[in-house]
mmCIF file of C-alpha atoms in Angstrom:
data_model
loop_
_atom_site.group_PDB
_atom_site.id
_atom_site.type_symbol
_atom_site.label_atom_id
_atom_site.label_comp_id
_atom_site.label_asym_id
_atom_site.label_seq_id
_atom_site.Cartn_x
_atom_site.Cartn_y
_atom_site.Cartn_z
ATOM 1 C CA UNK A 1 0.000 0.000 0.000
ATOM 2 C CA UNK A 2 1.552 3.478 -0.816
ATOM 3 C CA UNK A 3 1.851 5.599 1.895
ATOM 4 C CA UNK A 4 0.640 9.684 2.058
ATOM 5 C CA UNK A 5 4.092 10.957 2.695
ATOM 6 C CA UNK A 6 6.429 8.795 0.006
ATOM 7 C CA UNK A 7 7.798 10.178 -3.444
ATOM 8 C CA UNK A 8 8.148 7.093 -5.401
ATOM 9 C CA UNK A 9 10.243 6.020 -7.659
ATOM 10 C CA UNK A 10 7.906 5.410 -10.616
ATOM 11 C CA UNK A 11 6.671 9.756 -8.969
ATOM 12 C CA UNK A 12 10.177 10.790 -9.811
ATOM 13 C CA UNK A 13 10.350 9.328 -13.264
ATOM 14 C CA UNK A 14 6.827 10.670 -13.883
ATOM 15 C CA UNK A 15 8.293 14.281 -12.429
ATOM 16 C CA UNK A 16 11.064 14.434 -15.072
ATOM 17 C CA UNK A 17 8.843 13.568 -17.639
ATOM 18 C CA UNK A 18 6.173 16.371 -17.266
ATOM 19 C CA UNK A 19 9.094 18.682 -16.383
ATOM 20 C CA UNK A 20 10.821 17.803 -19.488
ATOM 21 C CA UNK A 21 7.646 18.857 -21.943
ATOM 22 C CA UNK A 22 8.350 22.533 -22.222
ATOM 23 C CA UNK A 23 12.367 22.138 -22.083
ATOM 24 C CA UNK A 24 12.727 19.515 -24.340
ATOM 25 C CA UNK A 25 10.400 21.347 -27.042
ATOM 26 C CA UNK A 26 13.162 24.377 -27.143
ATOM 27 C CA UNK A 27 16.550 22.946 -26.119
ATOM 28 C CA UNK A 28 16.095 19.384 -28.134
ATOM 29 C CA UNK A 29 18.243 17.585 -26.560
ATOM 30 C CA UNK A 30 16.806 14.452 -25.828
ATOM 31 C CA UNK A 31 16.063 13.209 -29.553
ATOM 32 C CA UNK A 32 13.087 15.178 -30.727
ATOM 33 C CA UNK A 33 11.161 13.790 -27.313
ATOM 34 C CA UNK A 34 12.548 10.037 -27.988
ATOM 35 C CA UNK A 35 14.526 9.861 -24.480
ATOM 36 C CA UNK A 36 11.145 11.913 -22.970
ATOM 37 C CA UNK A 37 8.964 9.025 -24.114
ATOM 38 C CA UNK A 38 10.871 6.333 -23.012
ATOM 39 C CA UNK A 39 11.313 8.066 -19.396
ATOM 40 C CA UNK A 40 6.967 8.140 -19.341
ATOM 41 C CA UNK A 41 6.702 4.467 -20.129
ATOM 42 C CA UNK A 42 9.707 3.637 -17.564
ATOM 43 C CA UNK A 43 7.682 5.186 -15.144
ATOM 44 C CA UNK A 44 4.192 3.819 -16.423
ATOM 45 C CA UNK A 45 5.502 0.613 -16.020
ATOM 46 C CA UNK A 46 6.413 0.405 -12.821
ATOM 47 C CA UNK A 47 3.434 2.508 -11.592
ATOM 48 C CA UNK A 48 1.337 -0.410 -13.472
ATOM 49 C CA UNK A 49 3.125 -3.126 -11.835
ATOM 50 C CA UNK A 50 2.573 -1.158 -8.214
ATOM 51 C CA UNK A 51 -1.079 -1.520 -9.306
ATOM 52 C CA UNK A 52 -0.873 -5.164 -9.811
ATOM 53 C CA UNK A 53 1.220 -6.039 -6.706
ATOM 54 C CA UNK A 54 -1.323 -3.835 -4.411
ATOM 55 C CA UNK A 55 -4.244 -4.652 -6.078
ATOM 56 C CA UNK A 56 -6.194 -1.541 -5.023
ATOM 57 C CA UNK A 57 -8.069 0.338 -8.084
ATOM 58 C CA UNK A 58 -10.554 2.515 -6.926
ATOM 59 C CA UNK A 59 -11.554 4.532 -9.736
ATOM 60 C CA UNK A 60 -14.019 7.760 -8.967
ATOM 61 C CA UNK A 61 -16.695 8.115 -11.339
ATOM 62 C CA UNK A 62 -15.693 11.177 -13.178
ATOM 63 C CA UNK A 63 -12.578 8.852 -14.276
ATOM 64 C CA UNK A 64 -14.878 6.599 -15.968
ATOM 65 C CA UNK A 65 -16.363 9.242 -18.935
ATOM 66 C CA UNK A 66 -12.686 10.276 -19.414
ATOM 67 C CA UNK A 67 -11.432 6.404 -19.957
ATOM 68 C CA UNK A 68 -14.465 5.627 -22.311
ATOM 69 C CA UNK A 69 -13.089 8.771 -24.882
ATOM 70 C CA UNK A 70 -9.901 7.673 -24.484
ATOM 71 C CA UNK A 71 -10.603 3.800 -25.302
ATOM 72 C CA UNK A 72 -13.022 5.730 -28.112
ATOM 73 C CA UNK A 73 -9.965 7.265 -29.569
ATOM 74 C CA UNK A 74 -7.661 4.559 -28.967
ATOM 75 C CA UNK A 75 -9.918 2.176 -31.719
ATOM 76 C CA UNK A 76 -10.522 5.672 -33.783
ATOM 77 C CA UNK A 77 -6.762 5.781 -34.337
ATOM 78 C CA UNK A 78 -6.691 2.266 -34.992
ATOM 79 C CA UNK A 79 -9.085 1.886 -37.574
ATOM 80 C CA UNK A 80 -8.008 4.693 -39.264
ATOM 81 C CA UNK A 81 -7.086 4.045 -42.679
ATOM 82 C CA UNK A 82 -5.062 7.197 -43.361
ATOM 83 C CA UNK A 83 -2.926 6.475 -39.541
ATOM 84 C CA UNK A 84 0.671 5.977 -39.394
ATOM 85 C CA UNK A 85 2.812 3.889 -37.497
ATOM 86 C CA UNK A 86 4.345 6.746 -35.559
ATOM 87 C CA UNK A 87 0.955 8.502 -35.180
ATOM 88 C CA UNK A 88 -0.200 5.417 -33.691
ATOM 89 C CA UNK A 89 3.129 4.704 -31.262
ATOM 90 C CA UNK A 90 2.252 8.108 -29.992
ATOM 91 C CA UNK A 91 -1.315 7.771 -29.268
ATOM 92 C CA UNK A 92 -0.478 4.439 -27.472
ATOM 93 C CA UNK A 93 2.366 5.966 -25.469
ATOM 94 C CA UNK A 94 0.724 8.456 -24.427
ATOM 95 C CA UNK A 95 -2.365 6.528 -23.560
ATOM 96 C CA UNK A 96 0.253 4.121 -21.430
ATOM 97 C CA UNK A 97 1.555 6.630 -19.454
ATOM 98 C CA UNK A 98 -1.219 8.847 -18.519
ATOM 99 C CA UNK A 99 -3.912 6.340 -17.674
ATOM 100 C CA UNK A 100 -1.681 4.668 -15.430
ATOM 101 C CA UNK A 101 -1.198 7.608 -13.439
ATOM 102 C CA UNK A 102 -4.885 8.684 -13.347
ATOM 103 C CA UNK A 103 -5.867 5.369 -12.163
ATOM 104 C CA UNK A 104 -3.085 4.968 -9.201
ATOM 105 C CA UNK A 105 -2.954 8.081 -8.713
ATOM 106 C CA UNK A 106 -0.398 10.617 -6.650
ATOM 107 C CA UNK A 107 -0.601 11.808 -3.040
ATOM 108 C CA UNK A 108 -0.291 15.068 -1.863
ATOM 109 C CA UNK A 109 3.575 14.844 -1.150
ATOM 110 C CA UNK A 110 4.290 13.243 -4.524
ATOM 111 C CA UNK A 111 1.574 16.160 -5.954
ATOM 112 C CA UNK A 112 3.268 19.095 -5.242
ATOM 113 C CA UNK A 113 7.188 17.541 -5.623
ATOM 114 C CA UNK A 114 5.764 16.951 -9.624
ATOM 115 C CA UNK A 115 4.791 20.661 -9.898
ATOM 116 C CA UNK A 116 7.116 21.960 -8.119
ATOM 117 C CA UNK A 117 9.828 20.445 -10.322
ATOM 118 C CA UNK A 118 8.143 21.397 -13.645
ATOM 119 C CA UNK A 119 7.527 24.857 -12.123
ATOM 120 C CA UNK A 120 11.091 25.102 -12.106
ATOM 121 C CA UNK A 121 11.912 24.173 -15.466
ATOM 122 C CA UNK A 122 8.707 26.490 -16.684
ATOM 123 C CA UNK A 123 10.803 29.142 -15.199
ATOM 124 C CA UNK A 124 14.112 28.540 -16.704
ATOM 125 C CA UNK A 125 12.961 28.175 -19.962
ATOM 126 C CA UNK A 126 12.641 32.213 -19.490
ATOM 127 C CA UNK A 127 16.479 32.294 -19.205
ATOM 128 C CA UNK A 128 16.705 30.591 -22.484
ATOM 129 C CA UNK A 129 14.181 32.713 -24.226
ATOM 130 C CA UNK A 130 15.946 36.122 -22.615
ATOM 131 C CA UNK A 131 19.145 36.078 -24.408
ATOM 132 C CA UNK A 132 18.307 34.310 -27.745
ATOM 133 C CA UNK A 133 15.236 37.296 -28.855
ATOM 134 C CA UNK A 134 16.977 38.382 -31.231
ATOM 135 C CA UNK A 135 16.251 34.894 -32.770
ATOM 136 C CA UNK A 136 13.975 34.548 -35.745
ATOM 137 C CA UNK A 137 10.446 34.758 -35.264
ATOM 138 C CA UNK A 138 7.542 33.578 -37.962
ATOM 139 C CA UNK A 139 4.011 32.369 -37.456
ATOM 140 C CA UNK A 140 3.984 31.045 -34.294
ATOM 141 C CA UNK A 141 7.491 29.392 -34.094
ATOM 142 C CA UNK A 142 10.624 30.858 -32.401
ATOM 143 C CA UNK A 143 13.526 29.298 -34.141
ATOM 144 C CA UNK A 144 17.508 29.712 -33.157
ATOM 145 C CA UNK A 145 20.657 27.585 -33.528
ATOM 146 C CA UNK A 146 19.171 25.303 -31.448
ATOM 147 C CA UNK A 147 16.522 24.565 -33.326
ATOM 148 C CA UNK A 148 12.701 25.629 -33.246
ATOM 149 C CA UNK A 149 9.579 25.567 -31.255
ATOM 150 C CA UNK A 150 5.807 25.830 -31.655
ATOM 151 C CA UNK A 151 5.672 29.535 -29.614
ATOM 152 C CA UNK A 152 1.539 28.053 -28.688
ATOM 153 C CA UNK A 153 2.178 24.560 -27.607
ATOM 154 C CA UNK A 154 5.447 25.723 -25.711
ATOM 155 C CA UNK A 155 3.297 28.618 -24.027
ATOM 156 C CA UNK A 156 0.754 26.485 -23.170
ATOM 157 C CA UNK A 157 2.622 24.041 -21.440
ATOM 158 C CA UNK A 158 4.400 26.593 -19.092
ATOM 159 C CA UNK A 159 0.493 27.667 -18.229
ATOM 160 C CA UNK A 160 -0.064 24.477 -15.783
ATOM 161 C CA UNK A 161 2.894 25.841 -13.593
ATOM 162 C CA UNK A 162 1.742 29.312 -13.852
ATOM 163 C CA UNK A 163 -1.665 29.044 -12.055
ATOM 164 C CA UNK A 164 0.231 26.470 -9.641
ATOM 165 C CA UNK A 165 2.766 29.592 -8.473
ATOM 166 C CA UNK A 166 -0.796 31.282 -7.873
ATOM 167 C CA UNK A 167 -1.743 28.380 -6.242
ATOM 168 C CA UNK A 168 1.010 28.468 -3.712
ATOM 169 C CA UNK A 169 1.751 32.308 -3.103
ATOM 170 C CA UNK A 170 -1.762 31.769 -1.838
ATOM 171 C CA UNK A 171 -1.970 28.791 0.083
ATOM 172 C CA UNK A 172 1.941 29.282 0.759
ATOM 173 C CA UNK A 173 2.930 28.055 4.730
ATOM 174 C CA UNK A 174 5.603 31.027 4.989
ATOM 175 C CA UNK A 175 6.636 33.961 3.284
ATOM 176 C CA UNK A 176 9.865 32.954 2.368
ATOM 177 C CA UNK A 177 7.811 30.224 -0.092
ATOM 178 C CA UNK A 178 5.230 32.848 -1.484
ATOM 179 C CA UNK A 179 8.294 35.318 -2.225
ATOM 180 C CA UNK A 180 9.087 31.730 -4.108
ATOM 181 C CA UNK A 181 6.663 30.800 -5.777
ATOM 182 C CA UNK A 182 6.059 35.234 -6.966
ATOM 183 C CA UNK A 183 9.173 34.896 -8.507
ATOM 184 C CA UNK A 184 9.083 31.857 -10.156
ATOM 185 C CA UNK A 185 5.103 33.104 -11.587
ATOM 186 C CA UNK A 186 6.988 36.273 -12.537
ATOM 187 C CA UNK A 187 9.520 34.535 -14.504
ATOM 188 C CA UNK A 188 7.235 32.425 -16.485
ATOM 189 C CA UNK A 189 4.783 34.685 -17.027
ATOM 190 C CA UNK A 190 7.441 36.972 -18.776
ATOM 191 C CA UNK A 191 8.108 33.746 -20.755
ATOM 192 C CA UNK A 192 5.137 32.914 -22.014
ATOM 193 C CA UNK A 193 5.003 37.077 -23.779
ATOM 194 C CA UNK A 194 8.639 35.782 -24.850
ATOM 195 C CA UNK A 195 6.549 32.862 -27.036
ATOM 196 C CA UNK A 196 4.267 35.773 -28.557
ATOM 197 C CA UNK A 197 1.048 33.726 -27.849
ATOM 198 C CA UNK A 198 -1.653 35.530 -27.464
ATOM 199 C CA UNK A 199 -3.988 31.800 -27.109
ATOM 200 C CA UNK A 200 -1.709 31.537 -24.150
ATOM 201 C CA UNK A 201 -1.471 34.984 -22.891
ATOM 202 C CA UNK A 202 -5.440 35.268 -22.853
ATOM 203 C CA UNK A 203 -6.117 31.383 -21.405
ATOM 204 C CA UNK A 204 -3.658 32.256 -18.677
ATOM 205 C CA UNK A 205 -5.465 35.581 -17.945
ATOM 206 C CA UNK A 206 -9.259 33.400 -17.525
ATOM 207 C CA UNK A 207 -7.705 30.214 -15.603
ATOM 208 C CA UNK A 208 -5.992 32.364 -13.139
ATOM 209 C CA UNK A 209 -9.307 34.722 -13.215
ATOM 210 C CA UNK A 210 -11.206 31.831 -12.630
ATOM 211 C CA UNK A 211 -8.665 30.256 -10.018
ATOM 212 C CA UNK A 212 -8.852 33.402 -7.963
ATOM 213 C CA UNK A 213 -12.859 33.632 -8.276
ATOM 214 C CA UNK A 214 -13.120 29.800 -7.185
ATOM 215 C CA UNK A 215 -10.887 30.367 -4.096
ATOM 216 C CA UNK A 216 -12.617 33.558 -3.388
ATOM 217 C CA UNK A 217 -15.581 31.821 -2.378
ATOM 218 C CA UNK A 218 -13.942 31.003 1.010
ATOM 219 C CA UNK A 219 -14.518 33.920 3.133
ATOM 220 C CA UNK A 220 -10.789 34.188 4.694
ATOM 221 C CA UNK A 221 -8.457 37.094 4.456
ATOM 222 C CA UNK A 222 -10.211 38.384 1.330
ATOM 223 C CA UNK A 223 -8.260 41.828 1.812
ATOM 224 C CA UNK A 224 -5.087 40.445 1.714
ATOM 225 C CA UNK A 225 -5.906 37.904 -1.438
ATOM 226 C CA UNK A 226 -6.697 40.995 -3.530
ATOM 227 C CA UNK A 227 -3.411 43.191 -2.729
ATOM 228 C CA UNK A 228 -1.541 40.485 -3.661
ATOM 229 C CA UNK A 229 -3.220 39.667 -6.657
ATOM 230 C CA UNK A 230 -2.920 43.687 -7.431
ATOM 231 C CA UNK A 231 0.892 43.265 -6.515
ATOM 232 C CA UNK A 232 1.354 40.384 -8.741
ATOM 233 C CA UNK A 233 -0.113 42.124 -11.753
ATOM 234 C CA UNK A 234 1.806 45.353 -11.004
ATOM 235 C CA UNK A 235 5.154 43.450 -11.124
ATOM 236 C CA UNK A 236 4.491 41.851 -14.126
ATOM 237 C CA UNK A 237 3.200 44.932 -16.203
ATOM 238 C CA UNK A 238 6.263 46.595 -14.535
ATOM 239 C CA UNK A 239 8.807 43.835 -15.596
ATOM 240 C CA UNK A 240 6.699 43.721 -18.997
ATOM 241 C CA UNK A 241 7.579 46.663 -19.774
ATOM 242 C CA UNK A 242 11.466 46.713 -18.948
ATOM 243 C CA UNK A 243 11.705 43.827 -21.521
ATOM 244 C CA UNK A 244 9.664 44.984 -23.786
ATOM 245 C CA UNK A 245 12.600 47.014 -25.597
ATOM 246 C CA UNK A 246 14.847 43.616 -25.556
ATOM 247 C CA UNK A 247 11.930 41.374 -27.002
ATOM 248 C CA UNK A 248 12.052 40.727 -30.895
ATOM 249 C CA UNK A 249 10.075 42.975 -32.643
ATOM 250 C CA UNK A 250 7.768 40.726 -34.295
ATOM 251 C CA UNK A 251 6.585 39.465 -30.996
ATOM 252 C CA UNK A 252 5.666 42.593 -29.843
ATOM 253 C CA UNK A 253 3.677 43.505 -33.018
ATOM 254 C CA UNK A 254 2.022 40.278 -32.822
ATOM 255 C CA UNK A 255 0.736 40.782 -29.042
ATOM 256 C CA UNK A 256 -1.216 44.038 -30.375
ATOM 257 C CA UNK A 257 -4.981 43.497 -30.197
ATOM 258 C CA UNK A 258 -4.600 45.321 -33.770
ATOM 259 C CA UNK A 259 -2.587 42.692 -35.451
ATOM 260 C CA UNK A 260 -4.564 39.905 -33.771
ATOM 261 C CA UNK A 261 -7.971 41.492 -35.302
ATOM 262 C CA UNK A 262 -6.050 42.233 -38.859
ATOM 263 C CA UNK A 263 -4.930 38.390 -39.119
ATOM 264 C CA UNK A 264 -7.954 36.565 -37.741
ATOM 265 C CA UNK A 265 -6.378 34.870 -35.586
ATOM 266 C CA UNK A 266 -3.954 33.570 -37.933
ATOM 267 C CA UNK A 267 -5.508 32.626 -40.598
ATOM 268 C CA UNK A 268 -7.794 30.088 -37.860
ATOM 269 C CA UNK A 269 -11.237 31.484 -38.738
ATOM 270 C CA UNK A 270 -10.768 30.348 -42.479
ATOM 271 C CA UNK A 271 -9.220 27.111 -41.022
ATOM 272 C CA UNK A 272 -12.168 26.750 -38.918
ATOM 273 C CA UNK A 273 -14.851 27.488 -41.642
ATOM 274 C CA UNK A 274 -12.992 24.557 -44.031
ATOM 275 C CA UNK A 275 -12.965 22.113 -41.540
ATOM 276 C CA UNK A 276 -16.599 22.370 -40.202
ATOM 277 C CA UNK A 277 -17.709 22.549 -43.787
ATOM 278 C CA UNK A 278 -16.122 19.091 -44.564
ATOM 279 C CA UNK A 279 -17.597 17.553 -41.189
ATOM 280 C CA UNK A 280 -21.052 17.312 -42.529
ATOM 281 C CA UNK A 281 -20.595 16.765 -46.199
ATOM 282 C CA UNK A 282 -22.548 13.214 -45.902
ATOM 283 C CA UNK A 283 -24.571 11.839 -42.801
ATOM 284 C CA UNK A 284 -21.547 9.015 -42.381
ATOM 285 C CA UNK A 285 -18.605 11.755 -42.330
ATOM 286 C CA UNK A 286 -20.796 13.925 -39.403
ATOM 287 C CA UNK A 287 -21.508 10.600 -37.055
ATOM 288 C CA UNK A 288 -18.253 8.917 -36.780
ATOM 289 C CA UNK A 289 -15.947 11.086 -38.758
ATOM 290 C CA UNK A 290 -13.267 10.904 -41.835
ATOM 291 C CA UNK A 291 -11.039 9.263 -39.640
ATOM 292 C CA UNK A 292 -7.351 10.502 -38.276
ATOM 293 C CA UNK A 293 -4.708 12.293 -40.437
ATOM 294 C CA UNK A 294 -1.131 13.069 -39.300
ATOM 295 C CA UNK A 295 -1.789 16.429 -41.409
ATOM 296 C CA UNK A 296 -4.801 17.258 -39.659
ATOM 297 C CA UNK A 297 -4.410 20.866 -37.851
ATOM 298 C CA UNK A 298 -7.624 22.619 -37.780
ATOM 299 C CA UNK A 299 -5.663 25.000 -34.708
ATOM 300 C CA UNK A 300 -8.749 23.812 -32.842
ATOM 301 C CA UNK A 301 -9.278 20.591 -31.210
ATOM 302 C CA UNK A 302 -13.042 20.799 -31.283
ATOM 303 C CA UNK A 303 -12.965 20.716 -34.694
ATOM 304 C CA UNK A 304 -10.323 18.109 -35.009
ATOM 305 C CA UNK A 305 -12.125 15.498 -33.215
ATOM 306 C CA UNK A 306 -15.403 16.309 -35.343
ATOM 307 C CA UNK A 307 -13.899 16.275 -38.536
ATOM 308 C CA UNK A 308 -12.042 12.880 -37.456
ATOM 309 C CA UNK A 309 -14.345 11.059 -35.153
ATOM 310 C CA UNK A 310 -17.590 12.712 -35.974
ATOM 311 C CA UNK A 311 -19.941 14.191 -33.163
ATOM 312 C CA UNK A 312 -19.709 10.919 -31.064
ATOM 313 C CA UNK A 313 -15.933 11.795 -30.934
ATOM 314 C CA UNK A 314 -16.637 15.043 -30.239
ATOM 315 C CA UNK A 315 -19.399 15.150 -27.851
ATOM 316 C CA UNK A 316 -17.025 11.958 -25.951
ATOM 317 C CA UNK A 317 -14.316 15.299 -25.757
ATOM 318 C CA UNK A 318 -16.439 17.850 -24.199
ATOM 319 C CA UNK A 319 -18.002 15.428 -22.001
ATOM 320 C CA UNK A 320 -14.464 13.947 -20.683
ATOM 321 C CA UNK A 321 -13.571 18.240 -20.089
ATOM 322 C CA UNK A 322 -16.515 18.982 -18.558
ATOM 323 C CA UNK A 323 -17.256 16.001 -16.417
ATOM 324 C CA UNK A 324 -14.182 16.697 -14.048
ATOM 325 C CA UNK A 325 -14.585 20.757 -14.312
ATOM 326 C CA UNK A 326 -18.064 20.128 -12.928
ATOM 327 C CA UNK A 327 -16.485 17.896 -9.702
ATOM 328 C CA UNK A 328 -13.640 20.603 -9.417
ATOM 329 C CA UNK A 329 -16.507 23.469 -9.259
ATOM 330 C CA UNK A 330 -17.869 21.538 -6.498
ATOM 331 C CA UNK A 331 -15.259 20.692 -4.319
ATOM 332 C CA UNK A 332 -12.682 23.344 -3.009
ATOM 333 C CA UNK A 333 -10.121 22.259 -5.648
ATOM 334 C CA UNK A 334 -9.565 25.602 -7.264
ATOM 335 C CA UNK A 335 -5.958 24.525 -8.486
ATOM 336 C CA UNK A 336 -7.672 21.872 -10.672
ATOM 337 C CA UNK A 337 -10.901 24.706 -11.821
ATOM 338 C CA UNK A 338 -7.552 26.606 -13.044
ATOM 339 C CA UNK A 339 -6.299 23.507 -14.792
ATOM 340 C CA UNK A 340 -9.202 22.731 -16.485
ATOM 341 C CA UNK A 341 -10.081 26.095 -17.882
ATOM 342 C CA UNK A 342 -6.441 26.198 -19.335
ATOM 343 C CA UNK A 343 -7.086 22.699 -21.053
ATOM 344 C CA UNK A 344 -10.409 23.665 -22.347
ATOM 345 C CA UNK A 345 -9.085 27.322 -23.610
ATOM 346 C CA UNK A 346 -6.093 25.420 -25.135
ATOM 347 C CA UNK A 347 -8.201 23.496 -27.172
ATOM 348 C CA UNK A 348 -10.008 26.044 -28.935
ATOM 349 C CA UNK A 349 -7.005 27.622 -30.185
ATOM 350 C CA UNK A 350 -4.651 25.166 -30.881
ATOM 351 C CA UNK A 351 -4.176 21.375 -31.951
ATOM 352 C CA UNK A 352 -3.815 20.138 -28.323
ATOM 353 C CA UNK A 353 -4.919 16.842 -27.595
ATOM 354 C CA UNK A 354 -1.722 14.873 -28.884
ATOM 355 C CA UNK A 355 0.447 17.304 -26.838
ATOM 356 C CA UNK A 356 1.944 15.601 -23.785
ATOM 357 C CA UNK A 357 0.781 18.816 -22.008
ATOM 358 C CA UNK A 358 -2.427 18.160 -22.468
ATOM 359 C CA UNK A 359 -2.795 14.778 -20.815
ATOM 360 C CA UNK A 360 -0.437 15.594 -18.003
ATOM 361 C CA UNK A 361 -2.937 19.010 -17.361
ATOM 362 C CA UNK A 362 -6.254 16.794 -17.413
ATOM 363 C CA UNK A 363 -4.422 13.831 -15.289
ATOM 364 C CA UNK A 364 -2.889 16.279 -12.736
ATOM 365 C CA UNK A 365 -6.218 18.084 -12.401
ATOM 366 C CA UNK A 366 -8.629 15.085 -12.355
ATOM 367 C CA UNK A 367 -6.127 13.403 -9.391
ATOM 368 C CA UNK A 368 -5.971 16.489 -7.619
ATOM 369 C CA UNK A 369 -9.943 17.241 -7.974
ATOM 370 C CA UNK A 370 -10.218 13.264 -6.378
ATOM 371 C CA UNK A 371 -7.444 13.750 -3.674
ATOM 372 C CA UNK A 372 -9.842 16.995 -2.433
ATOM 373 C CA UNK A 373 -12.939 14.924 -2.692
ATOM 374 C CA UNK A 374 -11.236 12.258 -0.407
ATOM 375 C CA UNK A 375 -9.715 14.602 2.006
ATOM 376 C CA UNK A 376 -13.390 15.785 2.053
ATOM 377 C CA UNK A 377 -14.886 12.210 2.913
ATOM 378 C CA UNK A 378 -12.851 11.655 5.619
ATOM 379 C CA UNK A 379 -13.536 14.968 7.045
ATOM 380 C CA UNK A 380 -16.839 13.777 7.259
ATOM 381 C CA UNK A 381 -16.551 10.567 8.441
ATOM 382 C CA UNK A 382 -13.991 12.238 11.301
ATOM 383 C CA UNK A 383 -17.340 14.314 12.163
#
C-alpha cells in the first residue's frame, strides 16, 4: 500500500517527464522527445506493476467518462485508414503513461514535488528565451541555432505551472515560499510574452481569473488575497515593460490586439470554416468522422475530433472536459478549476490533444480534484 508521505520512484520518473515537456520542445536535446517518451513508459511501467502487486483500483466516477473517450480514440486511431505507425506509437504511449497515473494516482507529497519540479523548469525556460530574442520569429514558431519551437504549444505548457505559483503564493505556509513561488510566476509569465502567444497569454489571464474567483468563495483574508493579486499584476506589467525594448520585434507587433484582429487569428477562422464545412458533407462523415490524419491541424481541437471522429468523438471530448470541471466546481479544488479552464481554452485555439501537455494538465487536475474529494470524505466521516 503506498503511503501519504512517500515520493516514489515510478513519482520521480513521472516528475522528469512532465518537467521535461516545455524544455525539451526548445533545447532538443533528448532526440526530438525520444529519451522523454521512453522516461513516461519507464515510469508507467512500474506505476502499473505497483497496481498489480497492491491490487487496489478505486476509480471515482468522473474517471470513468474520461477512460471511455480515451478507449473511443484509442480504436478511432486504430481503424483509421489514413494512420501511421508513428501517429499510432504516440497515441499508445501516451495513452500508457497517462492512464496509469490517473488510475493509481499521486498523493499530496508526490503532488506538489511533480509541480514543483516542472515549475522550475517552466521558469528557466525564461532564461533561455531572454538572451536568444533576437532569434527569428515567424508564425507562431521561435527558431535559433538550437533549433525551433511551436511559440503556442510551448506557451501552453508553461500555463499548468503558472496558475500552480498562484496556487502556492496563496496557500503558501511562509513567506519565504510565497516570495518563491512570486518569482518563479513572474519569470514564467514573462516567458510565455517571450513565445508571442496571445492563445496563451489570454487562457492564462481566464484560468488564473477563474482560479482566484473559485478560491474567493472562502470567506478568509479576502483583503489580503486581492493586494496580492494587485501586486502580482503590477510586477508583471512593470517587468513587462522593462523587456519589452529587448523582445524581438515581431513578438511585440504580434501581441497588439490590432494585429490579432487584422490576421484573424492567424488565418484560424478560415481554417475553422474549411474544416466544419467538410464535417457534414454526408450523414456518415458527421456521425463517426473521416477518420485521423497526421496532417490534420484545424488549430482547434473541437474541430479536429469532429472532422475525425464525428460528433460521437466530439461530444465523448467535451463530455471527458466537462465532467471533471463540474467535480472541481464543487469541491474546493480551485488549483484543478484553473487547470481545467487552461485545457479547455487550449483546445479552442490550438491542436492540443496529442500534446503531452495536455494529458499531463487533465491527469494532474482530475487526481488532484479526487485527492480533495477524499480529504473531504474523511472529514466527514472524522465528524
Amino acid at each position: 500500500m503506498m503511503q501519504e508521505n512517500r515520493i516514489y520512484p515510478e513519482t520521480i520518473l513521472y516528475a522528469i517527464y512532465a518537467a521535461l515537456i516545455p524544455l525539451n520542445m526548445i533545447l532538443n536535446f533528448s532526440g526530438n522527445g525520444t529519451i522523454n517518451k521512453y522516461i513516461g513508459l519507464l515510469a508507467a511501467a512500474i506505476g502499473g506493476y505497483r497496481l498489480l502487486v497492491t491490487r487496489k483500483i478505486a476509480l471515482p466516477s468522473m474517471y470513468y467518462i474520461f477512460i471511455i473517450f480515451a478507449a473511443y480514440c484509442f480504436i478511432a486511431v486504430l481503424i483509421a485508414p489514413e494512420t501511421q505507425i508513428h501517429f499510432f506509437q504516440t497515441y499508445i504511449s501516451l495513452l500508457a503513461t497517462f492512464l496509469v497515473f490517473l488510475i493509481r494516482g499521486f498523493n499530496k507529497k508526490e503532488f506538489n514535488f511533480i509541480m514543483f519540479l516542472s515549475t522550475v523548469v517552466a521558469a528557466i525556460v525564461f532564461f533561455y528565451l531572454a538572451p536568444n530574442l533576437g532569434t527569428s520569429y515567424s508564425r507562431g514558431t521561435l527558431s535559433s541555432e538550437a533549433g525551433s519551437a511551436d511559440s503556442n504549444s510551448l506557451a501552453a505548457n508553461m500555463l499548468f505551472s503558472a496558475v500552480y505559483s498562484i496556487d502556492k503564493m496563496f496557500s503558501g505556509s511562509n513567506n519565504k515560499q510565497k516570495v518563491l513561488y512570486a518569482t518563479l510566476l513572474l519569470l514564467i509569465v514573462l516567458g510565455v510574452v517571450m513565445t508571442g502567444s496571445r492563445g496563451a497569454l489570454l487562457t492564462l489571464a481566464i484560468s488564473s481569473t477563474m482560479y482566484y474567483v473559485h478560491r474567493n468563495k472562502r470567506k478568509d483574508k479576502q483583503s489580503s488575497k486581492v493586494l496580492n493579486y494587485c501586486l502580482i499584476i503590477f510586477a508583471i506589467l512593470v517587468a513587462g515593460r522593462y523587456i519589452s525594448g529587448h523582445v524581438n520585434s515581431h513578438i511585440i507587433e504580434r501581441l497588439n490586439i490590432t494585429s490579432l484582429i487584422e490576421d484573424g487569428g492567424s488565418g484560424r477562422l478560415e481554417i475553422w470554416k474549411y474544416y466544419l464545412k467538410e464535417s457534414h458533407d454526408s450523414i456518415a462523415h458527421l456521425l463517426f468522422g473521416h477518420g485521423f490524419a497526421t496532417s490534420l491541424n484545424a488549430h482547434n481541437v473541437y474541430i479536429e475530433y469532429l472532422y475525425s471522429t464525428g460528433i460521437i468523438g466530439c461530444v465523448l471530448l467535451i463530455a471527458s472536459q466537462i465532467v471533471p470541471l463540474k467535480y472541481a466546481i464543487r469541491s474546493k479544488s480551485s488549483l484543478s478549476v484553473g487547470y481545467l479552464i487552461i485545457i479547455i481554452a487550449t483546445c479552442c485555439t490550438i491542436g492540443y490533444f496529442l500534446n503531452k501537455g495536455y494529458w499531463n494538465g487533465i491527469t494532474l487536475a482530475m487526481i488532484a480534484v479526487n485527492n480533495m474529494n477524499r480529504k473531504e470524505d474523511n472529514s466527514c466521516q472524522d465528524s
